Coordinates of C-alpha atoms in Angstrom, one line a residue:
G113 CA -11.8 -52.2 -19.9
S114 CA -9.3 -55.0 -20.4
G115 CA -8.5 -57.6 -17.8
Y116 CA -4.9 -56.1 -17.6
A117 CA -6.2 -52.6 -17.0
K118 CA -8.5 -53.9 -14.3
E119 CA -5.7 -55.8 -12.6
I120 CA -3.6 -52.6 -12.5
I121 CA -6.5 -50.6 -11.0
W122 CA -7.1 -53.1 -8.3
K123 CA -3.5 -53.4 -7.5
F124 CA -2.7 -49.7 -7.3
I125 CA -5.9 -48.0 -6.3
K126 CA -5.1 -48.3 -2.5
R127 CA -2.2 -45.8 -3.0
Y128 CA -4.8 -43.0 -3.6
D129 CA -6.6 -41.0 -1.0
L130 CA -10.0 -42.6 -1.4
R131 CA -12.9 -40.6 -0.4
E132 CA -16.2 -42.2 0.9
D133 CA -17.9 -42.0 -2.5
H134 CA -14.8 -43.6 -4.1
I135 CA -15.0 -46.6 -1.7
H136 CA -18.7 -46.8 -2.5
K137 CA -18.2 -47.1 -6.2
L138 CA -15.4 -49.6 -5.7
E139 CA -17.7 -51.7 -3.5
E140 CA -20.3 -51.8 -6.2
A141 CA -17.7 -52.8 -8.8
A142 CA -16.5 -55.5 -6.4
F143 CA -20.0 -56.8 -5.9
Q144 CA -20.4 -57.3 -9.6
Y145 CA -17.6 -59.9 -9.7
L146 CA -19.7 -62.2 -7.6
S147 CA -22.0 -63.1 -10.5
R148 CA -19.1 -63.8 -13.0
P149 CA -16.7 -66.6 -13.4
M150 CA -13.5 -65.8 -11.4
S151 CA -11.2 -63.7 -13.4
R152 CA -7.4 -63.0 -12.9
E153 CA -8.0 -59.7 -11.1
F154 CA -10.3 -61.4 -8.6
K155 CA -7.5 -62.0 -6.2
L156 CA -6.4 -58.2 -6.3
M157 CA -10.0 -57.1 -5.9
C158 CA -10.4 -59.2 -2.8
Q159 CA -7.1 -58.0 -1.3
T160 CA -8.1 -54.4 -1.9
M161 CA -11.6 -54.8 -0.4
S162 CA -10.0 -56.4 2.7
R163 CA -8.4 -53.1 3.4
I164 CA -11.1 -50.5 2.3
A165 CA -14.5 -52.1 2.4
T166 CA -17.2 -51.1 4.9
A167 CA -19.1 -53.3 7.3
S168 CA -22.3 -52.9 5.1
F169 CA -20.4 -54.3 2.1
W170 CA -19.5 -57.4 4.0
D171 CA -23.0 -57.8 5.2
K172 CA -24.1 -57.7 1.6
V173 CA -21.5 -60.3 0.5
K174 CA -22.4 -62.4 3.4
S175 CA -26.1 -62.4 2.3
E176 CA -25.1 -64.2 -1.0
L177 CA -23.4 -67.2 0.7
G178 CA -26.6 -69.1 0.4
S179 CA -27.3 -68.1 -3.2
D180 CA -28.8 -70.7 -5.5
N181 CA -26.4 -69.6 -8.2
P182 CA -23.2 -71.7 -7.8
I183 CA -21.0 -69.0 -9.3
I184 CA -22.2 -66.4 -6.8
Q185 CA -22.0 -68.7 -3.9
I186 CA -18.4 -69.8 -4.6
N187 CA -17.2 -66.2 -5.3
S188 CA -19.0 -65.0 -2.1
Y189 CA -17.4 -67.8 -0.2
C190 CA -14.0 -66.6 -1.3
L191 CA -14.5 -63.0 -1.0
Y192 CA -16.2 -63.0 2.4
A193 CA -13.1 -64.6 4.1
Y194 CA -11.3 -61.4 3.4
S195 CA -13.5 -59.6 5.8
E196 CA -11.2 -61.2 8.5
G197 CA -8.1 -59.9 6.9
I198 CA -5.8 -60.7 4.0
I199 CA -4.3 -63.7 5.7
A200 CA -7.6 -65.4 6.3
G201 CA -8.7 -64.5 2.8
E202 CA -5.6 -65.8 1.1
K203 CA -5.9 -69.1 3.2
Q204 CA -9.6 -69.5 1.8
R205 CA -8.7 -68.5 -1.8
L206 CA -5.8 -71.1 -2.0
Y207 CA -8.0 -73.7 -0.4
L208 CA -10.6 -73.2 -3.1
K209 CA -7.9 -73.2 -5.8
K210 CA -6.8 -76.6 -4.6
V211 CA -10.4 -77.9 -4.6
K212 CA -10.9 -76.6 -8.3
R213 CA -7.7 -78.3 -9.5
S214 CA -9.1 -81.6 -8.0
L215 CA -12.5 -81.2 -9.8
R216 CA -10.7 -80.7 -13.1
W217 CA -9.8 -84.4 -13.2
Y218 CA -13.5 -85.2 -13.1
V219 CA -15.3 -82.3 -14.9
S220 CA -14.3 -80.5 -18.1
D221 CA -15.5 -77.1 -18.8
R222 CA -15.8 -78.1 -22.4
S223 CA -18.3 -80.9 -21.6
E224 CA -20.9 -78.0 -21.1
D225 CA -20.4 -76.6 -24.6
Y226 CA -23.0 -76.8 -27.4
S227 CA -21.7 -77.6 -30.8
V228 CA -23.1 -75.6 -33.8
E229 CA -24.9 -78.9 -34.8
E230 CA -26.4 -79.2 -31.4
L231 CA -27.7 -75.7 -31.5
F232 CA -29.4 -76.2 -35.0
S233 CA -30.9 -79.4 -33.7
L234 CA -32.4 -77.4 -30.7
L235 CA -33.9 -74.9 -33.2
E236 CA -35.4 -77.7 -35.4
E237 CA -37.5 -79.2 -32.5
P238 CA -41.2 -79.0 -33.3
E239 CA -42.1 -77.3 -30.2
N240 CA -40.3 -74.0 -31.3
W241 CA -42.6 -73.5 -34.2
P242 CA -46.4 -73.1 -34.9
E243 CA -48.0 -76.3 -36.0
G244 CA -44.5 -77.9 -35.5
K245 CA -43.3 -76.6 -38.9
I246 CA -40.0 -74.6 -39.3
K247 CA -40.6 -71.1 -40.9
Y248 CA -38.0 -70.4 -43.7
Q249 CA -36.9 -67.2 -45.5
E250 CA -34.5 -66.2 -48.2
P251 CA -31.3 -65.3 -46.5
K252 CA -30.7 -61.6 -46.5
P253 CA -27.3 -60.7 -48.0
E254 CA -26.6 -58.0 -45.4
D255 CA -26.8 -60.8 -42.8
L256 CA -24.0 -62.7 -44.3
P257 CA -21.4 -63.6 -43.2
I258 CA -22.4 -64.3 -39.7
V259 CA -19.2 -66.2 -38.9
Y260 CA -16.1 -65.0 -40.9
Y261 CA -13.8 -67.9 -40.2
D262 CA -16.0 -70.9 -40.6
P263 CA -19.3 -69.9 -42.5
E264 CA -20.4 -73.4 -43.2
Y265 CA -23.8 -72.8 -41.4
D266 CA -24.3 -69.2 -42.2
K267 CA -27.1 -69.8 -44.8
K268 CA -28.9 -72.4 -42.7
F269 CA -29.2 -70.1 -39.7
A270 CA -30.1 -67.0 -41.8
S271 CA -32.7 -69.1 -43.6
L272 CA -34.7 -69.5 -40.3
N273 CA -37.5 -66.9 -40.0
I274 CA -36.9 -66.8 -36.3
A275 CA -39.3 -64.0 -35.8
L276 CA -42.2 -66.4 -36.6
S277 CA -41.2 -69.0 -34.1
H278 CA -42.6 -69.5 -30.5
K279 CA -40.3 -66.8 -29.2
K280 CA -40.3 -67.5 -25.5
I281 CA -39.4 -71.2 -26.1
I282 CA -36.6 -70.2 -28.5
E283 CA -35.2 -67.5 -26.2
E284 CA -35.1 -69.9 -23.4
K285 CA -33.0 -72.4 -25.4
L286 CA -30.7 -69.7 -26.7
S287 CA -30.3 -68.3 -23.2
T288 CA -29.3 -71.8 -22.0
V289 CA -26.8 -72.1 -24.9
L290 CA -25.1 -68.7 -24.1
S291 CA -24.9 -69.5 -20.4
S292 CA -23.1 -72.9 -21.0
G293 CA -19.3 -73.4 -21.4
T294 CA -16.6 -70.9 -21.7
L295 CA -15.3 -68.4 -24.3
H296 CA -12.9 -70.3 -26.7
G297 CA -12.7 -71.1 -30.4
F298 CA -14.8 -74.3 -30.2
N299 CA -17.7 -72.6 -28.3
A300 CA -17.5 -69.1 -29.9
T301 CA -19.0 -70.1 -33.2
T302 CA -22.0 -71.6 -31.5
W303 CA -22.5 -68.4 -29.4
L304 CA -22.1 -66.2 -32.6
Y305 CA -25.0 -68.0 -34.1
A306 CA -27.1 -67.8 -31.0
V307 CA -26.4 -64.0 -30.5
Y308 CA -27.3 -63.5 -34.2
L309 CA -30.7 -65.2 -33.8
L310 CA -31.4 -63.1 -30.7
G311 CA -31.0 -60.0 -32.8
K312 CA -33.4 -61.3 -35.4
I313 CA -36.2 -62.8 -33.1
D314 CA -37.8 -59.2 -32.8
D315 CA -38.5 -59.3 -29.0
P316 CA -36.9 -56.6 -26.9
S317 CA -37.0 -58.8 -23.9
V318 CA -33.8 -60.5 -25.3
I319 CA -31.8 -57.5 -24.4
K320 CA -31.5 -58.9 -20.9
I321 CA -30.2 -62.1 -22.3
L322 CA -27.5 -60.3 -24.3
A323 CA -26.5 -58.1 -21.3
K324 CA -26.2 -61.2 -19.1
F325 CA -24.1 -63.0 -21.7
W326 CA -21.8 -60.2 -22.1
N327 CA -21.3 -59.6 -18.3
Q328 CA -20.9 -63.2 -17.4
K329 CA -19.2 -64.9 -20.4
V330 CA -17.3 -62.2 -22.2
D331 CA -16.5 -58.9 -20.5
Y332 CA -14.1 -60.2 -17.8
K333 CA -11.9 -61.9 -20.5
F334 CA -8.6 -60.5 -21.6
E335 CA -8.7 -58.7 -24.9
G336 CA -8.1 -60.9 -27.9
I337 CA -9.6 -61.7 -31.3
T338 CA -12.3 -64.1 -29.9
K339 CA -13.5 -61.5 -27.4
S340 CA -13.4 -58.9 -30.1
I341 CA -15.7 -61.0 -32.5
A342 CA -18.2 -61.8 -29.6
R343 CA -18.3 -58.1 -28.7
R344 CA -19.1 -57.2 -32.3
S345 CA -21.8 -59.8 -32.6
V346 CA -23.5 -58.4 -29.4
F347 CA -23.3 -54.8 -30.9
N348 CA -25.0 -56.0 -34.0
A349 CA -27.7 -57.8 -32.3
L350 CA -28.4 -54.8 -30.0
K351 CA -28.7 -52.5 -32.9
N352 CA -31.9 -54.3 -34.1
Y353 CA -33.7 -53.0 -30.9
E354 CA -34.1 -49.2 -30.7
T355 CA -34.9 -49.2 -27.0
S356 CA -33.3 -47.0 -24.4
E357 CA -31.7 -50.0 -22.7
A358 CA -30.2 -51.3 -25.9
I359 CA -28.8 -47.8 -26.8
A360 CA -27.3 -47.4 -23.3
L361 CA -25.7 -50.8 -23.5
I362 CA -24.2 -50.0 -27.0
K363 CA -22.8 -46.8 -25.6
D364 CA -21.2 -48.5 -22.7
Y365 CA -19.7 -51.2 -24.9
E366 CA -18.3 -48.5 -27.3
Q367 CA -16.7 -46.8 -24.4
I368 CA -15.0 -50.0 -23.5
V369 CA -13.7 -50.3 -27.0
R370 CA -12.3 -46.8 -27.1
E371 CA -10.6 -47.3 -23.7
N372 CA -8.8 -50.6 -25.1
T373 CA -7.8 -48.8 -28.3
E374 CA -6.4 -45.6 -26.7

């Protein structure tokens, strides 16, 4: 659901008489937050878990403190402090918030972004193509427009016959692009083209890349036009793959849309 709905759930769920199975489901949901950039409801989730979580949950969080993934490591470091109570947890969270503010003077999230031009340059590299030569095709009318608000590059991307590329090399590069930066107007256009190409590369293994992109870069964001456009692009890409995994993801995402429009 939307970020606001999640905030309300984490804020008021403690008022209900929670059974063991309810707590188990909440622990599963809370654990998913460790692999995502910190969202607005993260604080409320931590405070709730400090009151209801079981010892096995805290052991599971503790096991992630040494993760190689910096997002998981930092989020675990913040959440685990709440195992000692809300006061200890809030002290840790505020400390991390202070450190984050200091780092902003030195590192900009936008420095990680790929521009549309940089993405296209990545795709032009000879290692991506048999004999080092790009394979072109006539753009399909049903594929256009890819980007509604700034379609300058639409035909260039639609002209690439990406299914004839060295798929694994291309997929690795597109995955890197989709895991870099944050969701905003500058980066969204690049991501839309990357998602479009994953839908056209004709390799079901990209479903995992699309799911990871959705979970880590889009799902936790508050509802808005940029998120809506990103969601639609993921829908369209998944519809090219008639696997059980793709169909299940589409159903999940459609349920989210219904919840946010009711």
